[in-house]
Coordinates of C-alpha atoms and ligand atoms in Angstrom, one line a residue:
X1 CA 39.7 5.7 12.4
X2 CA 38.7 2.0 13.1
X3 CA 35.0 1.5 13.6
X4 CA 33.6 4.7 12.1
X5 CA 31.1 4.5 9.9
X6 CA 32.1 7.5 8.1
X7 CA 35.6 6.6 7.4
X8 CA 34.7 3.1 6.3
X9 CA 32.0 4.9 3.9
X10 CA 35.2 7.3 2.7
X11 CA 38.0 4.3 2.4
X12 CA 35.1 2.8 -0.3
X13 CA 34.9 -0.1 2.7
X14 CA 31.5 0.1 3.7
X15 CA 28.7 1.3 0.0
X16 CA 27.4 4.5 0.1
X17 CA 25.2 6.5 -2.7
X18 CA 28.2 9.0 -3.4
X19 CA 27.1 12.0 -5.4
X20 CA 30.3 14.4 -4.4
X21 CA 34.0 13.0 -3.9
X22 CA 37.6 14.9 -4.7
X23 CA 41.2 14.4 -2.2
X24 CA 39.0 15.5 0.9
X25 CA 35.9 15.6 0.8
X26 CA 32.9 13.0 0.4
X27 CA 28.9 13.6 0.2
X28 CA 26.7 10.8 -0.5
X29 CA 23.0 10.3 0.6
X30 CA 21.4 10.1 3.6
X31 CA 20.1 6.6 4.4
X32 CA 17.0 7.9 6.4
X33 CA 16.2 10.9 4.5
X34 CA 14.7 13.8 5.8
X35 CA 13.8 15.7 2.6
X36 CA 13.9 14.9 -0.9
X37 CA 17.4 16.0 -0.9
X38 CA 19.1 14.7 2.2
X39 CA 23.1 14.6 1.7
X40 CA 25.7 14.3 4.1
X41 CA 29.0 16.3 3.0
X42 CA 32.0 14.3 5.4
X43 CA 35.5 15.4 5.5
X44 CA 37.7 12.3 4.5
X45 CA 39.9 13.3 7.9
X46 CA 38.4 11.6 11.2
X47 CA 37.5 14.8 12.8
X48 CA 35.0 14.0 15.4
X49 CA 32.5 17.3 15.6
X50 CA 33.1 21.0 14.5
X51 CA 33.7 21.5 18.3
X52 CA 36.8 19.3 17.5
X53 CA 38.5 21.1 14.3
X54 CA 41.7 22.0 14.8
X55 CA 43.6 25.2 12.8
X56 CA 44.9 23.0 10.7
X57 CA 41.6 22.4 9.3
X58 CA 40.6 25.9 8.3
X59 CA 41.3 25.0 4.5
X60 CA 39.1 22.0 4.9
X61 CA 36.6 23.6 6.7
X62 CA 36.5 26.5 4.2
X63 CA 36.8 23.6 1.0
X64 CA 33.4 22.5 2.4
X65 CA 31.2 25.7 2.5
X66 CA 33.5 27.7 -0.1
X67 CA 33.4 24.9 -2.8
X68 CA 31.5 21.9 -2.0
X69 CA 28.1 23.3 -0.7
X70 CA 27.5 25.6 -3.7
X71 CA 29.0 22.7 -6.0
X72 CA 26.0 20.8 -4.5
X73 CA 23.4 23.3 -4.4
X74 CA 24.2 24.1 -8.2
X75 CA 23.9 20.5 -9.4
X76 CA 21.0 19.8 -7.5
X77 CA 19.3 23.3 -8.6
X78 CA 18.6 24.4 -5.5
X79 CA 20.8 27.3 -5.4
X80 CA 18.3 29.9 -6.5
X81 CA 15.0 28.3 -3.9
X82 CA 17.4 27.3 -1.1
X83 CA 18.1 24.7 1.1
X84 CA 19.5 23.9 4.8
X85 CA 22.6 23.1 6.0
X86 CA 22.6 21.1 9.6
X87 CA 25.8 20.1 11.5
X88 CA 24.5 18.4 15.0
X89 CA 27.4 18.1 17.1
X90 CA 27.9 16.6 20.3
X91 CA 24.7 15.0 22.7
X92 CA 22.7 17.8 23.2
X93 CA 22.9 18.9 19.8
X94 CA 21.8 15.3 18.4
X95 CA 24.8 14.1 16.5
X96 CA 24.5 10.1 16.3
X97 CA 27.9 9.4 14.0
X98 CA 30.9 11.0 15.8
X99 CA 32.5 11.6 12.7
X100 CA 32.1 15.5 11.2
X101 CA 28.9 16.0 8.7
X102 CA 27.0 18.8 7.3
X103 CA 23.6 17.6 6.2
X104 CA 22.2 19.0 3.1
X105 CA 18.7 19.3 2.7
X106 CA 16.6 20.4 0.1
X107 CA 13.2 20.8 -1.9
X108 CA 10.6 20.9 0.7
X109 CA 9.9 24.1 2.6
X110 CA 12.3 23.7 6.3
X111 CA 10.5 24.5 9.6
X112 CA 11.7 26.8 12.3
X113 CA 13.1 26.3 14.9
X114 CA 14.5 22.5 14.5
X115 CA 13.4 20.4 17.5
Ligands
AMP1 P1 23.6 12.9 13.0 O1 22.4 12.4 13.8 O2 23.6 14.3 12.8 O3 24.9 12.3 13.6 O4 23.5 12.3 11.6 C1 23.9 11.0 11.2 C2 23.2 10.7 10.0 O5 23.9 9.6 9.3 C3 21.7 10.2 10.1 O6 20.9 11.1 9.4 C4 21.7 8.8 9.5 O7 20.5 8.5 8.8 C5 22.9 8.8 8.6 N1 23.6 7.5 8.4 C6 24.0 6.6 9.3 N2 24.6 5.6 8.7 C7 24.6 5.9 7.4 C8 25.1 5.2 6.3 N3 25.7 4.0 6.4 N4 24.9 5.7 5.0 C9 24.3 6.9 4.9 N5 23.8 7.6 6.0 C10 23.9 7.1 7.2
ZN2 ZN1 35.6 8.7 11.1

């Protein structure tokens, strides 16, 4: 989509720190992290927030948590001490990039509730 960030960053348009990338899928790092580990995982597809997946997009959306997250967790060794997995979507839930992310964050103990 023109003038998304997150598309730019997965057309290899705009530079990102990529640390995960297959047909559908990119994660690279946060550029204001929150944690020590702060990665966003971005379907390549424009999909604007979960609240806009369609059922097409169930092998997708299962590709990210089924494969990806524990790919991540695994390489970064955080599979065993844990980590959190944040999707804001829409106004209220503070998403800034209308373009589908998980954040990944890991290796500092997480606070509850978020704010
Ligand atoms: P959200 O507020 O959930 O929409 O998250 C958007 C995230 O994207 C924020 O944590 C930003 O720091 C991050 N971000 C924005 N632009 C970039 C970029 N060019 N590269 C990496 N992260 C970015
Ligand atoms: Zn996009």
């Amino acid at each position: 989509m023109a003038d998304c960030i997150f598309c730019k960053i997965a057309a290899g348009e705009i530079p990102a720190q990529k640390v995960y990338e297959d047909d559908t899928v990119i994660a690279f790092k946060d550029l204001s992290p929150k944690a020590p580990i702060h990665v966003l995982i971005v379907p390549k597809k424009h999909i604007q927030s979960v609240a806009h997946f369609q059922a097409e997009d169930k092998e997708l959306a299962a590709h990210i948590f089924v494969d990806v997250v524990p790919k991540l967790a695994a390489d970064f060794g955080v599979d065993e001490a844990g980590f959190r997995l944040t999707i804001n979507t829409g106004k209220d839930g503070g998403q800034t990039v209308p373009h589908l992310h998980v954040h990944f964050l890991a290796k500092r103990k997480m606070t509850w509730p978020p704010g």
